[in-house]
């Protein structure tokens, strides 16, 4: 998301930015009082170099935020699936208890008659492994009808499979939580370094990052064309209404957003469920050329699809630009465009 934060004059190329990113630690240290390792003795870091490093740190923070969003979404899905599995286990155990209760009634009747078949006692064993290993004996014993026996065996096996699934999901949930925590630390590290570096910029340069929406705080700019559908129109109205709300990494509204969270929330107001991350959102519809873009289309940026905004017409998008800024309008070509998606 670096390009849309630059002053009006052209900024460094993508390859130059990659070079800066690879030296982010050295540059940040230089801006805080130490010169980069390859600098001449007594050299100082220029505001332009500092801005480039801040841009790179914000880019890295946004990429880490997308990974955080993806891991969080995965953890949420796993929690929901685990809850459903546990409900299924409870129902399966209840069904098995009923089946075993029926067998117990049969055993009681035999006992009252003065004898209980040893094979039926085996079936009522509380050890499922013992039961499954020796169930064939019961079939041959003829104590129960074959259909009754199959029901008990199927219920026992289904319950064992559900428990195995729950164990697998629980392990994966633990791994997903670890990923969430790791990506969260990465985001916070990048943002902390960027904030420290911003403090070293002259006031005029720092204002580039603090500026308000390009709408100027006045009325909303007119749409350049009509949305292609009613749901796109509803999403556009929601996104326009979000202008001025803060960028909050990992948030998808309604009081704060990251870039993909804003798109997801805006389309949710139109009754459309978008995926959580910008990488997934680029495939949430039909890809079209930028020349055919209309309000409501998603504009995905950079080769890594790490940023997304919503086209509003008149060459503008609404997007959540970067931490510390607010949802605002910016030119659609603020950075390299990866694709345009019509939902």
Tab-separated table of N, CA and C in Angstrom, residues 165-332:
chain	number	residue	atom	x	y	z
A	165	UNK	N	-12.216	-37.352	14.592
A	165	UNK	CA	-12.324	-36.071	13.885
A	165	UNK	C	-12.182	-34.900	14.851
A	166	UNK	N	-12.821	-35.023	16.006
A	166	UNK	CA	-12.733	-33.954	16.997
A	166	UNK	C	-11.303	-33.777	17.482
A	167	UNK	N	-10.608	-34.869	17.683
A	167	UNK	CA	-9.206	-34.793	18.124
A	167	UNK	C	-8.356	-34.108	17.059
A	168	UNK	N	-8.591	-34.448	15.788
A	168	UNK	CA	-7.828	-33.839	14.692
A	168	UNK	C	-8.113	-32.341	14.613
A	169	UNK	N	-9.394	-31.959	14.701
A	169	UNK	CA	-9.752	-30.544	14.631
A	169	UNK	C	-9.177	-29.765	15.804
A	170	UNK	N	-9.145	-30.373	16.966
A	170	UNK	CA	-8.590	-29.693	18.139
A	170	UNK	C	-7.095	-29.437	17.954
A	171	UNK	N	-6.392	-30.412	17.421
A	171	UNK	CA	-4.958	-30.220	17.151
A	171	UNK	C	-4.749	-29.105	16.134
A	172	UNK	N	-5.567	-29.108	15.061
A	172	UNK	CA	-5.415	-28.079	14.034
A	172	UNK	C	-5.774	-26.705	14.583
A	173	UNK	N	-6.758	-26.648	15.466
A	173	UNK	CA	-7.135	-25.378	16.080
A	173	UNK	C	-5.988	-24.826	16.915
A	174	UNK	N	-5.292	-25.679	17.622
A	174	UNK	CA	-4.139	-25.219	18.399
A	174	UNK	C	-3.064	-24.649	17.481
A	175	UNK	N	-2.812	-25.326	16.358
A	175	UNK	CA	-1.812	-24.821	15.407
A	175	UNK	C	-2.259	-23.486	14.806
A	176	UNK	N	-3.554	-23.371	14.511
A	176	UNK	CA	-4.062	-22.137	13.927
A	176	UNK	C	-3.943	-20.983	14.921
A	177	UNK	N	-4.196	-21.242	16.182
A	177	UNK	CA	-4.044	-20.196	17.198
A	177	UNK	C	-2.591	-19.743	17.297
A	178	UNK	N	-1.674	-20.678	17.148
A	178	UNK	CA	-0.256	-20.313	17.160
A	178	UNK	C	0.073	-19.412	15.978
A	179	UNK	N	-0.487	-19.719	14.802
A	179	UNK	CA	-0.272	-18.882	13.627
A	179	UNK	C	-0.848	-17.487	13.832
A	180	UNK	N	-2.051	-17.406	14.402
A	180	UNK	CA	-2.664	-16.107	14.678
A	180	UNK	C	-1.749	-15.263	15.552
A	181	UNK	N	-1.233	-15.859	16.613
A	181	UNK	CA	-0.364	-15.117	17.526
A	181	UNK	C	0.913	-14.678	16.830
A	182	UNK	N	1.490	-15.545	15.973
A	182	UNK	CA	2.731	-15.192	15.279
A	182	UNK	C	2.504	-14.030	14.311
A	183	UNK	N	1.422	-14.088	13.534
A	183	UNK	CA	1.141	-13.011	12.588
A	183	UNK	C	0.804	-11.708	13.324
A	184	UNK	N	0.148	-11.826	14.467
A	184	UNK	CA	-0.158	-10.625	15.249
A	184	UNK	C	1.122	-9.947	15.710
A	185	UNK	N	2.074	-10.739	16.175
A	185	UNK	CA	3.361	-10.169	16.605
A	185	UNK	C	4.066	-9.497	15.430
A	186	UNK	N	3.987	-10.118	14.236
A	186	UNK	CA	4.645	-9.541	13.059
A	186	UNK	C	4.034	-8.192	12.709
A	187	UNK	N	2.696	-8.108	12.734
A	187	UNK	CA	2.025	-6.840	12.443
A	187	UNK	C	2.457	-5.767	13.428
A	188	UNK	N	2.407	-6.098	14.691
A	188	UNK	CA	2.730	-5.112	15.720
A	188	UNK	C	4.171	-4.640	15.608
A	189	UNK	N	5.085	-5.575	15.267
A	189	UNK	CA	6.490	-5.182	15.116
A	189	UNK	C	6.652	-4.180	13.974
A	190	UNK	N	6.039	-4.477	12.810
A	190	UNK	CA	6.163	-3.575	11.656
A	190	UNK	C	5.559	-2.202	11.973
A	191	UNK	N	4.396	-2.200	12.614
A	191	UNK	CA	3.736	-0.924	12.902
A	191	UNK	C	4.525	-0.109	13.916
A	192	UNK	N	5.079	-0.763	14.919
A	192	UNK	CA	5.877	-0.041	15.916
A	192	UNK	C	7.094	0.607	15.253
A	193	UNK	N	7.757	-0.118	14.362
A	193	UNK	CA	8.923	0.444	13.680
A	193	UNK	C	8.520	1.601	12.772
A	194	UNK	N	7.365	1.442	12.079
A	194	UNK	CA	6.923	2.526	11.194
A	194	UNK	C	6.581	3.782	11.991
A	195	UNK	N	5.914	3.622	13.114
A	195	UNK	CA	5.538	4.790	13.932
A	195	UNK	C	6.781	5.524	14.444
A	196	UNK	N	7.764	4.759	14.882
A	196	UNK	CA	8.994	5.387	15.362
A	196	UNK	C	9.691	6.152	14.239
A	197	UNK	N	9.688	5.570	13.058
A	197	UNK	CA	10.344	6.215	11.933
A	197	UNK	C	9.577	7.458	11.493
A	198	UNK	N	8.245	7.406	11.556
A	198	UNK	CA	7.444	8.577	11.186
A	198	UNK	C	7.763	9.778	12.067
A	199	UNK	N	8.069	9.515	13.310
A	199	UNK	CA	8.372	10.607	14.230
A	199	UNK	C	9.652	11.341	13.848
A	200	UNK	N	10.489	10.692	13.043
A	200	UNK	CA	11.736	11.337	12.637
A	200	UNK	C	11.544	12.234	11.412
A	201	UNK	N	10.393	12.163	10.746
A	201	UNK	CA	10.165	12.956	9.537
A	201	UNK	C	9.840	14.401	9.888
A	202	UNK	N	10.180	15.331	9.003
A	202	UNK	CA	9.724	16.710	9.190
A	202	UNK	C	8.199	16.767	9.207
A	203	UNK	N	7.668	17.808	9.836
A	203	UNK	CA	6.220	17.924	9.996
A	203	UNK	C	5.488	17.847	8.665
A	204	UNK	N	5.995	18.516	7.643
A	204	UNK	CA	5.323	18.517	6.345
A	204	UNK	C	5.287	17.120	5.739
A	205	UNK	N	6.380	16.354	5.891
A	205	UNK	CA	6.419	15.005	5.346
A	205	UNK	C	5.500	14.075	6.126
A	206	UNK	N	5.468	14.273	7.448
A	206	UNK	CA	4.604	13.425	8.265
A	206	UNK	C	3.137	13.671	7.947
A	207	UNK	N	2.817	14.886	7.517
A	207	UNK	CA	1.424	15.214	7.197
A	207	UNK	C	0.904	14.398	6.023
A	208	UNK	N	1.819	13.906	5.168
A	208	UNK	CA	1.388	13.059	4.055
A	208	UNK	C	0.668	11.829	4.580
A	209	UNK	N	1.119	11.321	5.713
A	209	UNK	CA	0.530	10.114	6.281
A	209	UNK	C	-0.669	10.415	7.176
A	210	UNK	N	-0.782	11.658	7.599
A	210	UNK	CA	-1.853	12.025	8.515
A	210	UNK	C	-3.039	12.673	7.813
A	211	UNK	N	-2.935	12.850	6.482
A	211	UNK	CA	-3.974	13.618	5.794
A	211	UNK	C	-5.313	12.897	5.861
A	212	UNK	N	-6.375	13.686	5.769
A	212	UNK	CA	-7.722	13.118	5.852
A	212	UNK	C	-8.120	12.586	4.486
A	213	UNK	N	-9.373	12.177	4.383
A	213	UNK	CA	-9.883	11.641	3.120
A	213	UNK	C	-9.735	12.660	2.005
A	214	UNK	N	-9.504	12.152	0.800
A	214	UNK	CA	-9.405	13.036	-0.356
A	214	UNK	C	-10.740	13.694	-0.677
A	215	UNK	N	-11.798	13.248	-0.034
A	215	UNK	CA	-13.081	13.915	-0.236
A	215	UNK	C	-13.071	15.299	0.387
A	216	UNK	N	-12.038	15.575	1.200
A	216	UNK	CA	-11.895	16.906	1.777
A	216	UNK	C	-12.859	17.191	2.906
A	217	UNK	N	-13.562	16.149	3.357
A	217	UNK	CA	-14.482	16.336	4.467
A	217	UNK	C	-15.795	16.960	4.034
A	218	UNK	N	-15.942	17.281	2.767
A	218	UNK	CA	-17.186	17.860	2.287
A	218	UNK	C	-18.116	16.792	1.778
A	219	UNK	N	-18.842	17.101	0.728
A	219	UNK	CA	-19.770	16.134	0.187
A	219	UNK	C	-19.042	15.001	-0.508
A	220	UNK	N	-19.775	13.909	-0.706
A	220	UNK	CA	-19.189	12.762	-1.365
A	220	UNK	C	-19.043	13.040	-2.853
A	221	UNK	N	-17.933	12.621	-3.454
A	221	UNK	CA	-17.762	12.834	-4.890
A	221	UNK	C	-18.805	12.041	-5.668
A	222	UNK	N	-19.261	12.545	-6.795
A	222	UNK	CA	-20.298	11.850	-7.553
A	222	UNK	C	-19.755	10.570	-8.173
A	223	UNK	N	-20.654	9.594	-8.336
A	223	UNK	CA	-20.273	8.364	-9.002
A	223	UNK	C	-20.097	8.642	-10.492
A	224	UNK	N	-19.111	7.969	-11.094
A	224	UNK	CA	-18.865	8.169	-12.511
A	224	UNK	C	-19.815	7.379	-13.378
A	225	UNK	N	-20.451	6.350	-12.839
A	225	UNK	CA	-21.389	5.519	-13.582
A	225	UNK	C	-22.258	4.799	-12.567
A	226	UNK	N	-23.315	4.200	-13.037
A	226	UNK	CA	-24.189	3.468	-12.134
A	226	UNK	C	-23.625	2.081	-11.874
A	227	UNK	N	-23.808	1.547	-10.656
A	227	UNK	CA	-23.392	0.165	-10.391
A	227	UNK	C	-24.132	-0.788	-11.320
A	228	UNK	N	-23.545	-1.961	-11.508
A	228	UNK	CA	-24.116	-2.910	-12.465
A	228	UNK	C	-25.272	-3.705	-11.872
A	229	UNK	N	-25.465	-3.661	-10.561
A	229	UNK	CA	-26.536	-4.435	-9.936
A	229	UNK	C	-26.974	-3.755	-8.648
A	230	UNK	N	-28.124	-4.201	-8.132
A	230	UNK	CA	-28.617	-3.659	-6.874
A	230	UNK	C	-27.708	-3.971	-5.713
A	231	UNK	N	-27.117	-5.154	-5.709
A	231	UNK	CA	-26.227	-5.491	-4.593
A	231	UNK	C	-24.946	-4.670	-4.654
A	232	UNK	N	-24.450	-4.398	-5.867
A	232	UNK	CA	-23.277	-3.538	-5.995
A	232	UNK	C	-23.602	-2.138	-5.510
A	233	UNK	N	-24.808	-1.657	-5.829
A	233	UNK	CA	-25.223	-0.323	-5.382
A	233	UNK	C	-25.276	-0.256	-3.866
A	234	UNK	N	-25.794	-1.315	-3.223
A	234	UNK	CA	-25.864	-1.335	-1.763
A	234	UNK	C	-24.464	-1.366	-1.149
A	235	UNK	N	-23.554	-2.120	-1.765
A	235	UNK	CA	-22.183	-2.167	-1.260
A	235	UNK	C	-21.491	-0.821	-1.413
A	236	UNK	N	-21.742	-0.143	-2.524
A	236	UNK	CA	-21.158	1.181	-2.747
A	236	UNK	C	-21.636	2.157	-1.676
A	237	UNK	N	-22.933	2.159	-1.403
A	237	UNK	CA	-23.468	3.062	-0.378
A	237	UNK	C	-22.843	2.770	0.982
A	238	UNK	N	-22.660	1.482	1.301
A	238	UNK	CA	-22.051	1.123	2.585
A	238	UNK	C	-20.604	1.609	2.645
A	239	UNK	N	-19.849	1.405	1.553
A	239	UNK	CA	-18.445	1.827	1.543
A	239	UNK	C	-18.326	3.340	1.632
A	240	UNK	N	-19.192	4.058	0.931
A	240	UNK	CA	-19.168	5.522	1.012
A	240	UNK	C	-19.477	5.983	2.433
A	241	UNK	N	-20.395	5.282	3.082
A	241	UNK	CA	-20.738	5.635	4.455
A	241	UNK	C	-19.639	5.356	5.451
A	242	UNK	N	-18.667	4.499	5.062
A	242	UNK	CA	-17.567	4.157	5.958
A	242	UNK	C	-16.408	5.139	5.855
A	243	UNK	N	-16.467	6.067	4.894
A	243	UNK	CA	-15.379	7.038	4.730
A	243	UNK	C	-15.197	7.820	6.034
A	244	UNK	N	-13.963	7.910	6.482
A	244	UNK	CA	-13.661	8.620	7.725
A	244	UNK	C	-13.479	7.704	8.915
A	245	UNK	N	-13.909	6.447	8.807
A	245	UNK	CA	-13.701	5.515	9.920
A	245	UNK	C	-12.254	5.016	9.898
A	246	UNK	N	-11.722	4.632	11.044
A	246	UNK	CA	-10.283	4.344	11.121
A	246	UNK	C	-9.900	2.991	10.538
A	247	UNK	N	-8.667	2.933	10.046
A	247	UNK	CA	-8.062	1.647	9.707
A	247	UNK	C	-7.704	0.958	11.024
A	248	UNK	N	-8.200	-0.258	11.188
A	248	UNK	CA	-7.858	-1.082	12.348
A	248	UNK	C	-7.475	-2.451	11.808
A	249	UNK	N	-6.227	-2.841	11.985
A	249	UNK	CA	-5.808	-4.111	11.381
A	249	UNK	C	-6.558	-5.267	12.020
A	250	UNK	N	-6.968	-6.211	11.146
A	250	UNK	CA	-7.717	-7.377	11.599
A	250	UNK	C	-9.191	-7.119	11.808
A	251	UNK	N	-9.682	-5.894	11.497
A	251	UNK	CA	-11.080	-5.552	11.777
A	251	UNK	C	-11.909	-5.545	10.495
A	252	UNK	N	-13.157	-5.967	10.617
A	252	UNK	CA	-14.067	-5.924	9.477
A	252	UNK	C	-15.381	-5.238	9.841
A	253	UNK	N	-15.269	-4.133	10.582
A	253	UNK	CA	-16.388	-3.253	10.846
A	253	UNK	C	-17.146	-3.587	12.108
A	254	UNK	N	-18.134	-2.737	12.381
A	254	UNK	CA	-18.507	-1.556	11.591
A	254	UNK	C	-17.761	-0.273	11.969
A	255	UNK	N	-16.990	-0.308	13.055
A	255	UNK	CA	-16.356	0.938	13.520
A	255	UNK	C	-14.922	1.103	13.010
A	256	UNK	N	-14.313	0.042	12.523
A	256	UNK	CA	-12.970	0.109	11.979
A	256	UNK	C	-12.762	-1.026	10.994
A	257	UNK	N	-11.777	-0.873	10.106
A	257	UNK	CA	-11.588	-1.843	9.027
A	257	UNK	C	-10.115	-1.957	8.669
A	258	UNK	N	-9.719	-3.142	8.200
A	258	UNK	CA	-8.547	-3.216	7.347
A	258	UNK	C	-9.069	-3.272	5.915
A	259	UNK	N	-8.169	-3.380	4.929
A	259	UNK	CA	-8.619	-3.193	3.540
A	259	UNK	C	-9.636	-4.243	3.115
A	260	UNK	N	-9.346	-5.516	3.356
A	260	UNK	CA	-10.283	-6.560	2.943
A	260	UNK	C	-11.494	-6.613	3.863
A	261	UNK	N	-11.299	-6.219	5.130
A	261	UNK	CA	-12.433	-6.173	6.049
A	261	UNK	C	-13.487	-5.177	5.607
A	262	UNK	N	-13.053	-4.040	5.029
A	262	UNK	CA	-13.999	-3.048	4.518
A	262	UNK	C	-14.811	-3.623	3.367
A	263	UNK	N	-14.150	-4.338	2.442
A	263	UNK	CA	-14.871	-4.936	1.314
A	263	UNK	C	-15.865	-5.983	1.799
A	264	UNK	N	-15.428	-6.809	2.743
A	264	UNK	CA	-16.308	-7.847	3.260
A	264	UNK	C	-17.530	-7.239	3.944
A	265	UNK	N	-17.295	-6.211	4.756
A	265	UNK	CA	-18.401	-5.576	5.478
A	265	UNK	C	-19.349	-4.873	4.512
A	266	UNK	N	-18.810	-4.145	3.539
A	266	UNK	CA	-19.663	-3.398	2.613
A	266	UNK	C	-20.576	-4.338	1.840
A	267	UNK	N	-20.040	-5.437	1.356
A	267	UNK	CA	-20.881	-6.372	0.606
A	267	UNK	C	-21.812	-7.158	1.522
A	268	UNK	N	-21.441	-7.329	2.784
A	268	UNK	CA	-22.360	-7.972	3.729
A	268	UNK	C	-23.620	-7.136	3.904
A	269	UNK	N	-23.483	-5.804	3.815
A	269	UNK	CA	-24.657	-4.935	3.914
A	269	UNK	C	-25.579	-5.137	2.712
A	270	UNK	N	-25.026	-5.707	1.632
A	270	UNK	CA	-25.820	-6.002	0.439
A	270	UNK	C	-26.273	-7.460	0.416
A	271	UNK	N	-26.003	-8.186	1.506
A	271	UNK	CA	-26.415	-9.584	1.576
A	271	UNK	C	-25.485	-10.539	0.858
A	272	UNK	N	-24.255	-10.104	0.565
A	272	UNK	CA	-23.286	-10.933	-0.154
A	272	UNK	C	-22.140	-11.279	0.793
A	273	UNK	N	-21.819	-12.561	0.891
A	273	UNK	CA	-20.731	-13.019	1.760
A	273	UNK	C	-19.449	-13.116	0.958
A	274	UNK	N	-18.522	-12.202	1.205
A	274	UNK	CA	-17.211	-12.252	0.563
A	274	UNK	C	-16.227	-13.003	1.453
A	275	UNK	N	-15.201	-13.612	0.861
A	275	UNK	CA	-14.124	-14.183	1.685
A	275	UNK	C	-13.430	-13.087	2.482
A	276	UNK	N	-12.581	-13.491	3.427
A	276	UNK	CA	-12.005	-12.525	4.359
A	276	UNK	C	-10.807	-11.784	3.812
A	277	UNK	N	-9.971	-12.419	2.986
A	277	UNK	CA	-8.717	-11.785	2.595
A	277	UNK	C	-8.775	-11.259	1.168
A	278	UNK	N	-7.893	-10.313	0.862
A	278	UNK	CA	-7.869	-9.740	-0.489
A	278	UNK	C	-7.464	-10.779	-1.529
A	279	UNK	N	-6.590	-11.717	-1.148
A	279	UNK	CA	-6.198	-12.765	-2.092
A	279	UNK	C	-7.389	-13.621	-2.489
A	280	UNK	N	-8.281	-13.886	-1.553
A	280	UNK	CA	-9.477	-14.668	-1.860
A	280	UNK	C	-10.536	-13.818	-2.553
A	281	UNK	N	-10.620	-12.549	-2.192
A	281	UNK	CA	-11.645	-11.686	-2.772
A	281	UNK	C	-11.443	-11.456	-4.263
A	282	UNK	N	-10.208	-11.526	-4.731
A	282	UNK	CA	-9.963	-11.317	-6.156
A	282	UNK	C	-10.649	-12.381	-6.999
A	283	UNK	N	-10.963	-13.547	-6.404
A	283	UNK	CA	-11.626	-14.633	-7.123
A	283	UNK	C	-13.096	-14.776	-6.715
A	284	UNK	N	-13.640	-13.752	-6.067
A	284	UNK	CA	-15.021	-13.823	-5.580
A	284	UNK	C	-16.035	-13.462	-6.658
A	285	UNK	N	-15.584	-13.280	-7.877
A	285	UNK	CA	-16.485	-12.936	-8.971
A	285	UNK	C	-15.757	-13.050	-10.298
A	286	UNK	N	-16.255	-12.319	-11.267
A	286	UNK	CA	-15.685	-12.365	-12.619
A	286	UNK	C	-14.659	-11.253	-12.782
A	287	UNK	N	-13.482	-11.609	-13.256
A	287	UNK	CA	-12.443	-10.607	-13.457
A	287	UNK	C	-12.659	-9.895	-14.791
A	288	UNK	N	-12.496	-8.577	-14.765
A	288	UNK	CA	-12.751	-7.741	-15.934
A	288	UNK	C	-11.594	-6.769	-16.121
A	289	UNK	N	-11.469	-6.160	-17.300
A	289	UNK	CA	-10.436	-5.134	-17.495
A	289	UNK	C	-10.780	-3.871	-16.692
A	290	UNK	N	-9.763	-3.124	-16.322
A	290	UNK	CA	-9.988	-1.875	-15.597
A	290	UNK	C	-10.841	-0.913	-16.419
A	291	UNK	N	-10.701	-0.964	-17.738
A	291	UNK	CA	-11.472	-0.065	-18.600
A	291	UNK	C	-12.974	-0.301	-18.499
A	292	UNK	N	-13.390	-1.472	-18.008
A	292	UNK	CA	-14.811	-1.789	-17.873
A	292	UNK	C	-15.308	-1.649	-16.436
A	293	UNK	N	-14.446	-1.167	-15.537
A	293	UNK	CA	-14.818	-1.096	-14.120
A	293	UNK	C	-15.991	-0.157	-13.897
A	294	UNK	N	-16.872	-0.560	-12.993
A	294	UNK	CA	-18.012	0.255	-12.590
A	294	UNK	C	-18.092	0.256	-11.066
A	295	UNK	N	-18.811	1.214	-10.485
A	295	UNK	CA	-18.898	1.277	-9.024
A	295	UNK	C	-19.333	-0.058	-8.413
A	296	UNK	N	-18.622	-0.451	-7.379
A	296	UNK	CA	-18.883	-1.719	-6.709
A	296	UNK	C	-17.884	-2.794	-7.045
A	297	UNK	N	-17.136	-2.628	-8.143
A	297	UNK	CA	-16.119	-3.619	-8.498
A	297	UNK	C	-14.948	-3.539	-7.517
A	298	UNK	N	-14.323	-4.677	-7.262
A	298	UNK	CA	-13.175	-4.740	-6.363
A	298	UNK	C	-11.895	-4.560	-7.171
A	299	UNK	N	-11.041	-3.659	-6.723
A	299	UNK	CA	-9.756	-3.428	-7.372
A	299	UNK	C	-8.667	-3.973	-6.449
A	300	UNK	N	-7.955	-4.989	-6.939
A	300	UNK	CA	-6.938	-5.669	-6.136
A	300	UNK	C	-5.562	-5.207	-6.602
A	301	UNK	N	-4.678	-4.931	-5.655
A	301	UNK	CA	-3.395	-4.303	-5.956
A	301	UNK	C	-2.213	-5.213	-5.660
A	302	UNK	N	-1.131	-4.932	-6.392
A	302	UNK	CA	0.172	-5.561	-6.234
A	302	UNK	C	0.132	-7.029	-6.667
A	303	UNK	N	1.287	-7.530	-7.013
A	303	UNK	CA	1.376	-8.901	-7.509
A	303	UNK	C	0.979	-9.920	-6.452
A	304	UNK	N	1.113	-9.548	-5.160
A	304	UNK	CA	0.734	-10.472	-4.104
A	304	UNK	C	-0.731	-10.334	-3.710
A	305	UNK	N	-1.480	-9.473	-4.435
A	305	UNK	CA	-2.896	-9.228	-4.117
A	305	UNK	C	-3.060	-8.835	-2.654
A	306	UNK	N	-2.121	-8.034	-2.159
A	306	UNK	CA	-2.106	-7.718	-0.735
A	306	UNK	C	-2.958	-6.543	-0.324
A	307	UNK	N	-3.598	-5.848	-1.283
A	307	UNK	CA	-4.440	-4.704	-0.940
A	307	UNK	C	-5.648	-4.688	-1.867
A	308	UNK	N	-6.761	-4.159	-1.373
A	308	UNK	CA	-7.989	-4.137	-2.168
A	308	UNK	C	-8.785	-2.883	-1.835
A	309	UNK	N	-9.436	-2.335	-2.835
A	309	UNK	CA	-10.340	-1.204	-2.666
A	309	UNK	C	-11.581	-1.420	-3.514
A	310	UNK	N	-12.555	-0.525	-3.381
A	310	UNK	CA	-13.790	-0.617	-4.162
A	310	UNK	C	-13.865	0.552	-5.139
A	311	UNK	N	-14.063	0.236	-6.392
A	311	UNK	CA	-14.144	1.278	-7.413
A	311	UNK	C	-15.427	2.082	-7.225
A	312	UNK	N	-15.288	3.416	-7.337
A	312	UNK	CA	-16.412	4.312	-7.141
A	312	UNK	C	-16.759	5.102	-8.394
A	313	UNK	N	-16.009	4.907	-9.463
A	313	UNK	CA	-16.206	5.719	-10.652
A	313	UNK	C	-15.327	6.949	-10.612
A	314	UNK	N	-15.275	7.665	-11.729
A	314	UNK	CA	-14.457	8.876	-11.827
A	314	UNK	C	-12.997	8.629	-11.455
A	315	UNK	N	-12.520	7.403	-11.716
A	315	UNK	CA	-11.116	7.101	-11.460
A	315	UNK	C	-10.744	7.025	-10.000
A	316	UNK	N	-11.699	6.726	-9.112
A	316	UNK	CA	-11.409	6.690	-7.685
A	316	UNK	C	-11.868	5.381	-7.053
A	317	UNK	N	-11.195	5.034	-5.975
A	317	UNK	CA	-11.606	3.909	-5.143
A	317	UNK	C	-11.805	4.399	-3.713
A	318	UNK	N	-12.589	3.665	-2.970
A	318	UNK	CA	-12.652	3.820	-1.518
A	318	UNK	C	-11.908	2.638	-0.922
A	319	UNK	N	-11.050	2.923	0.046
A	319	UNK	CA	-10.286	1.833	0.659
A	319	UNK	C	-9.841	2.251	2.052
A	320	UNK	N	-9.452	1.231	2.833
A	320	UNK	CA	-8.802	1.457	4.133
A	320	UNK	C	-7.306	1.398	3.867
A	321	UNK	N	-6.604	2.542	3.841
A	321	UNK	CA	-5.257	2.587	3.258
A	321	UNK	C	-4.156	1.941	4.073
A	322	UNK	N	-4.052	2.264	5.359
A	322	UNK	CA	-2.941	1.745	6.160
A	322	UNK	C	-3.187	2.126	7.612
A	323	UNK	N	-2.521	1.476	8.564
A	323	UNK	CA	-2.731	1.774	9.980
A	323	UNK	C	-2.452	3.236	10.287
A	324	UNK	N	-3.321	3.829	11.069
A	324	UNK	CA	-3.184	5.226	11.447
A	324	UNK	C	-3.958	6.163	10.549
A	325	UNK	N	-4.419	5.668	9.395
A	325	UNK	CA	-5.216	6.490	8.474
A	325	UNK	C	-6.686	6.117	8.618
A	326	UNK	N	-7.510	6.798	7.837
A	326	UNK	CA	-8.945	6.527	7.840
A	326	UNK	C	-9.403	6.120	6.453
A	327	UNK	N	-10.537	5.457	6.401
A	327	UNK	CA	-11.114	5.067	5.117
A	327	UNK	C	-11.299	6.321	4.272
A	328	UNK	N	-10.873	6.273	2.998
A	328	UNK	CA	-10.869	7.482	2.185
A	328	UNK	C	-10.912	7.137	0.700
A	329	UNK	N	-11.024	8.191	-0.103
A	329	UNK	CA	-10.933	8.083	-1.560
A	329	UNK	C	-9.485	8.292	-1.985
A	330	UNK	N	-9.075	7.530	-2.994
A	330	UNK	CA	-7.771	7.708	-3.619
A	330	UNK	C	-7.899	7.353	-5.096
A	331	UNK	N	-6.952	7.808	-5.925
A	331	UNK	CA	-6.997	7.447	-7.343
A	331	UNK	C	-6.889	5.928	-7.528
A	332	UNK	N	-7.602	5.403	-8.487
A	332	UNK	CA	-7.607	3.961	-8.714
A	332	UNK	C	-6.222	3.448	-9.062
